[in-house]
Coordinates of C-alpha atoms in Angstrom, one line a residue:
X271 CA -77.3 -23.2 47.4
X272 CA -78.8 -20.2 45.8
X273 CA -81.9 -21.2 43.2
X274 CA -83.6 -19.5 40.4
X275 CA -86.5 -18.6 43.5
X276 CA -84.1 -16.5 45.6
X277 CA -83.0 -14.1 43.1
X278 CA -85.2 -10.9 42.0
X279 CA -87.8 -10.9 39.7
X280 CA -90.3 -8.7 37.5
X281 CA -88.6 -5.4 38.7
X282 CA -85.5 -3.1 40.0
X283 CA -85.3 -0.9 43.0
X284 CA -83.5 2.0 42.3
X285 CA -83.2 3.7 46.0
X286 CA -84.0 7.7 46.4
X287 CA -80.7 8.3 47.6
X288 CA -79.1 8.2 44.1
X289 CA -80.5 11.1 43.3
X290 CA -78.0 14.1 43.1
X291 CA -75.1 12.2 43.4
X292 CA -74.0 12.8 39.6
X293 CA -74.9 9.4 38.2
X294 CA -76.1 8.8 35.1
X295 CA -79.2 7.0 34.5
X296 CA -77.2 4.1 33.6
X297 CA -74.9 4.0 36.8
X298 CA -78.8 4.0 38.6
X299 CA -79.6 1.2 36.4
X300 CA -76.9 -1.2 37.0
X301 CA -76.7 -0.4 40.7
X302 CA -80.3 -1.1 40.8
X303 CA -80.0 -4.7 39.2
X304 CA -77.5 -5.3 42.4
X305 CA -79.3 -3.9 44.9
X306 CA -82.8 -5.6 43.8
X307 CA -80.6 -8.8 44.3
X308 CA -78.5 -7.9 47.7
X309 CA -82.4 -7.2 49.0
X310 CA -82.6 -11.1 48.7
X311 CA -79.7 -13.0 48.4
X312 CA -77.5 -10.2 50.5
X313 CA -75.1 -10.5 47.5
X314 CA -75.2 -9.8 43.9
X315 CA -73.4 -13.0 41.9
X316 CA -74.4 -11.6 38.5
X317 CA -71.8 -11.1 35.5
X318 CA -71.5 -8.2 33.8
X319 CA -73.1 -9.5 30.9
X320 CA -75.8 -10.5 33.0
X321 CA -76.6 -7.5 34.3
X322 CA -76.1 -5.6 30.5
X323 CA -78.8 -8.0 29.2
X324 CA -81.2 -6.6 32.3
X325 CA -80.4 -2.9 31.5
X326 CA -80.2 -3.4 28.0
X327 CA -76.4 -1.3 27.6
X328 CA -73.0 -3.2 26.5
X329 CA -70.9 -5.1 28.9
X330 CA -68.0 -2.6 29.3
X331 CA -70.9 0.0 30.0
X332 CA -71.9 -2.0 33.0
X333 CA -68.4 -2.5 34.2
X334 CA -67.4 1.1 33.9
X335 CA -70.6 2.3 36.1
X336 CA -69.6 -0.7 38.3
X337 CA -65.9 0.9 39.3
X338 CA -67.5 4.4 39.3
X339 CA -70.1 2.9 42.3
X340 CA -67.4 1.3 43.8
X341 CA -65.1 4.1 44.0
X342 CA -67.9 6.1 45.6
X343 CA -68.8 3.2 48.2
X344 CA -72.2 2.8 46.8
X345 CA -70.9 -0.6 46.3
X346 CA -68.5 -3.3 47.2
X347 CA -66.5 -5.5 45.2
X348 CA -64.9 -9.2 46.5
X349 CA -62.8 -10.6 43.3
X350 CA -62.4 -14.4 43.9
X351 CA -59.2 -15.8 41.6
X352 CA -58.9 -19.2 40.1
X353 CA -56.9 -21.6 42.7
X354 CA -53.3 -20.8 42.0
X355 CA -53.7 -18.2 39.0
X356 CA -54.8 -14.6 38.7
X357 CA -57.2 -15.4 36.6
X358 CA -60.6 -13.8 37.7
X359 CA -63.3 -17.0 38.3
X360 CA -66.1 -14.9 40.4
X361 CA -66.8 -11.1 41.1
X362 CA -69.3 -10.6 44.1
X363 CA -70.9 -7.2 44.9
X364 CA -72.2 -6.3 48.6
X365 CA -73.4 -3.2 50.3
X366 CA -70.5 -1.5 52.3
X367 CA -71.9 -2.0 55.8
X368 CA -72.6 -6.0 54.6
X369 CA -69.5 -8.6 56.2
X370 CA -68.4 -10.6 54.0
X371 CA -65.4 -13.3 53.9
X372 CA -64.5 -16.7 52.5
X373 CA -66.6 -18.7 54.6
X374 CA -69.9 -16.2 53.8
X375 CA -69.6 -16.6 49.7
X376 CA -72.4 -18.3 48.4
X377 CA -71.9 -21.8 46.7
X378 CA -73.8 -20.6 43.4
X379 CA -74.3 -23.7 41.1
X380 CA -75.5 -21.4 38.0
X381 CA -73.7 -18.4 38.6
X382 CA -75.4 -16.6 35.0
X383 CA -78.8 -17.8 35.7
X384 CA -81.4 -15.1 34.1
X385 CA -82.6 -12.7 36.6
X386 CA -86.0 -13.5 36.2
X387 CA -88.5 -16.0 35.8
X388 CA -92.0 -16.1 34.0
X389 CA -93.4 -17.7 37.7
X390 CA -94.4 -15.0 40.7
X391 CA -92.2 -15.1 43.4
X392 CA -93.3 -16.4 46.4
X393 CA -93.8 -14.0 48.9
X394 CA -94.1 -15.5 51.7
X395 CA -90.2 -16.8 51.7
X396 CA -89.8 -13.0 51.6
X397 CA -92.1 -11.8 54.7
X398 CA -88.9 -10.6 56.7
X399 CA -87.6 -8.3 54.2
X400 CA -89.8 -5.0 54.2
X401 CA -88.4 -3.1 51.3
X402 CA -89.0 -6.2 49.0
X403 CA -92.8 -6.9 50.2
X404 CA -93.6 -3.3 49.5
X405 CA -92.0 -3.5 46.0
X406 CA -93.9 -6.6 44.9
X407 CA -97.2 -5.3 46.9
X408 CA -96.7 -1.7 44.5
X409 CA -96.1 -4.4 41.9
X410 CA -99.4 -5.7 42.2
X411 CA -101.0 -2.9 41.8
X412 CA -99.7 -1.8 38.7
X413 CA -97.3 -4.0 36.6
X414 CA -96.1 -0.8 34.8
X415 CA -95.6 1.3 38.0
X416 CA -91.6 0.4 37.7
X417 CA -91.5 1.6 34.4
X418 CA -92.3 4.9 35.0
X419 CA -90.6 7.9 34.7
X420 CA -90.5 11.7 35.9
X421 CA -88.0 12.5 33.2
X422 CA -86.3 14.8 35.6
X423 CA -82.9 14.8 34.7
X424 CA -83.8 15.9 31.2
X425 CA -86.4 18.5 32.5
X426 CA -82.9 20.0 34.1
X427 CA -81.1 19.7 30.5
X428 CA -84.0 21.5 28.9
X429 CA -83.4 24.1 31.7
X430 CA -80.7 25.0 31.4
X431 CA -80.1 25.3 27.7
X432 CA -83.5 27.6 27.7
X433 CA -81.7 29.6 29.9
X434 CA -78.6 29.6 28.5
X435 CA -79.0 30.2 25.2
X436 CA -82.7 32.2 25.6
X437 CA -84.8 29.4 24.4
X438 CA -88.1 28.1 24.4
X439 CA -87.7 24.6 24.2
X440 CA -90.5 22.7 25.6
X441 CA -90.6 19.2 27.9
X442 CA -92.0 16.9 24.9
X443 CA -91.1 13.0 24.9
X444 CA -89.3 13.8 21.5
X445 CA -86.6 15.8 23.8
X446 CA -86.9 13.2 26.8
X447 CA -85.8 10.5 24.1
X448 CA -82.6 12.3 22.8
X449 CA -81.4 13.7 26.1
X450 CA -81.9 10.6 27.7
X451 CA -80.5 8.5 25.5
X452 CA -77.1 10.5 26.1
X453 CA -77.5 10.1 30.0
X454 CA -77.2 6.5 29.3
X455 CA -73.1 7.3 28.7
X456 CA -72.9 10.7 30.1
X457 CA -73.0 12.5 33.4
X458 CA -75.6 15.2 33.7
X459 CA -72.7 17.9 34.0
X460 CA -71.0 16.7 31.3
X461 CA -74.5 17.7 29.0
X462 CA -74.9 20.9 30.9
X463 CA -70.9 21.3 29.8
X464 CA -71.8 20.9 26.1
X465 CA -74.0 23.3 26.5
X466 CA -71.6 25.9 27.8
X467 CA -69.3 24.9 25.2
X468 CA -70.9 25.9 22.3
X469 CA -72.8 28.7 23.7
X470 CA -69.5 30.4 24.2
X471 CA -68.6 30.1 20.8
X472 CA -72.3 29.8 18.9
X473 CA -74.3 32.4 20.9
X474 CA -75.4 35.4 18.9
X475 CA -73.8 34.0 15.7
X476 CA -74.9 32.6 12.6
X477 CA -74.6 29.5 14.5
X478 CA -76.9 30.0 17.0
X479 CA -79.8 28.4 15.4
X480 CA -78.2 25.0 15.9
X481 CA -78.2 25.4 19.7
X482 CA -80.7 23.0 19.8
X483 CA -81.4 19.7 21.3
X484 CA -81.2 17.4 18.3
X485 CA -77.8 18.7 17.5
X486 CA -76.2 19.2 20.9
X487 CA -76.8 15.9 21.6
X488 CA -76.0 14.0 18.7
X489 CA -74.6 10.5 18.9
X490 CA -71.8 11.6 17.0
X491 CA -70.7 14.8 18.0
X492 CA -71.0 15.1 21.6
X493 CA -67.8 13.7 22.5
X494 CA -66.5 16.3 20.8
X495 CA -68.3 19.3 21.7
X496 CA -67.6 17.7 25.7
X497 CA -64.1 17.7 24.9
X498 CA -63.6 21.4 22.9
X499 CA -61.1 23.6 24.3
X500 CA -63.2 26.7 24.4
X501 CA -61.5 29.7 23.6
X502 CA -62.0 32.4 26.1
X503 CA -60.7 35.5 24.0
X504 CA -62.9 37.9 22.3
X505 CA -63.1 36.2 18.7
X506 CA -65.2 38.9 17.5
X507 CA -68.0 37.1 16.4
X508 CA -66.3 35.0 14.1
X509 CA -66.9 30.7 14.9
X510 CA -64.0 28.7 13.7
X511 CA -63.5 24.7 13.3
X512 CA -67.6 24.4 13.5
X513 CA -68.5 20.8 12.8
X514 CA -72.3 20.4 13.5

């Protein structure tokens, strides 16, 4: 039976090897609340809405970054049905190269219990699993460690729209904040596409002025600026349908 003591606490590993692979900070998150539990238990038992209260993002948000890791093979998914329905009852997720049948599922007797617990773990039931030692040993040393953050994905953003549009805009936590809270739904591409979008049709214009961070990235408007068909064809200057 698998107890509150087995699962992950205080922390999530997010491995290296995410990097560069196209997922959004979000997509890192939730596969990081897995793995953090496959590193103990070998299998991650957690609902959706389980995992959305860890990474603090909605449900469907957690379910559409799970079928994205999946369809890459970051991840594995075993649905098991209600006796004689289709009804889903349980959704286990395990590392590809992990085995996994019938007789290996886990008898869980509180299948949403939290995550984590206000007691340490005890890390001696942990002393054959290296990569979880050295997690709660860096934990020791600094409780904040895992909350840090290189802002690197917004450093690119930044980047590119200097270069881009010939600005100056500067790597300030007001900039992290905005462009980061958009990698929480979108892709890294799909920013650098806004970008492209409206500098084909705002560069050198009167419009110009609002290729800026604050309103690229708007809550409301960057599903539409993603989405504009750009016209290719010399407009001669003149910006049409501009909704900023």
């Amino acid at each position: 039976m698998i107890n509150n003591e087995q699962q992950p606490q205080y922390f999530l590993q997010i491995p290296m090897f995410l990097n560069g692979l196209g997922l959004t900070t979000t997509d890192k998150q939730v596969y990081a609340a897995a793995y953090t539990m496959l590193n103990v238990n070998k299998i991650c038992f957690m609902s959706n809405a389980r995992i959305a209260e860890v990474v603090e993002v909605k449900p469907n948000t957690v379910a559409h970054s799970i079928s994205k890791l999946v369809d890459m093979n970051l991840l594995k998914r075993k649905l098991v049905y209600k006796e004689g329905t289709k009804e889903v009852d349980k959704r286990y997720l395990y590392l590809p190269d992990t085995p996994l049948d019938d007789n290996t599922l886990p008898h869980v007797s509180e299948y949403n219990t939290p995550l984590y617990k206000n007691t340490k773990p005890h890390v001696s039931e942990y002393k054959d699993n290296r990569l979880l030692n050295k997690s709660i040993n860096r934990l020791n040393n600094n409780m904040s460690s895992s909350n840090e953050h290189d802002h690197s994905d917004a450093k690119e953003i930044i980047a590119y729209l200097n270069d881009k549009a010939d600005k100056h805009f500067r790597n300030t936590q007001s900039n992290y904040k905005t462009i980061e809270a958009r990698l929480k739904d979108y892709s890294i591409d799909d920013l650098k596409r806004v970008i492209d979008n409206k500098c084909s049709t705002w560069l050198n214009t009167d419009m110009d002025k609002y290729l800026r961070i604050e309103t690229l990235f708007r809550a409301s408007k960057i599903d539409g600026y993603l989405n504009e068909k750009v016209d290719t064809r010399n407009t001669g200057g003149e910006v049409h349908g501009i909704d900023f």
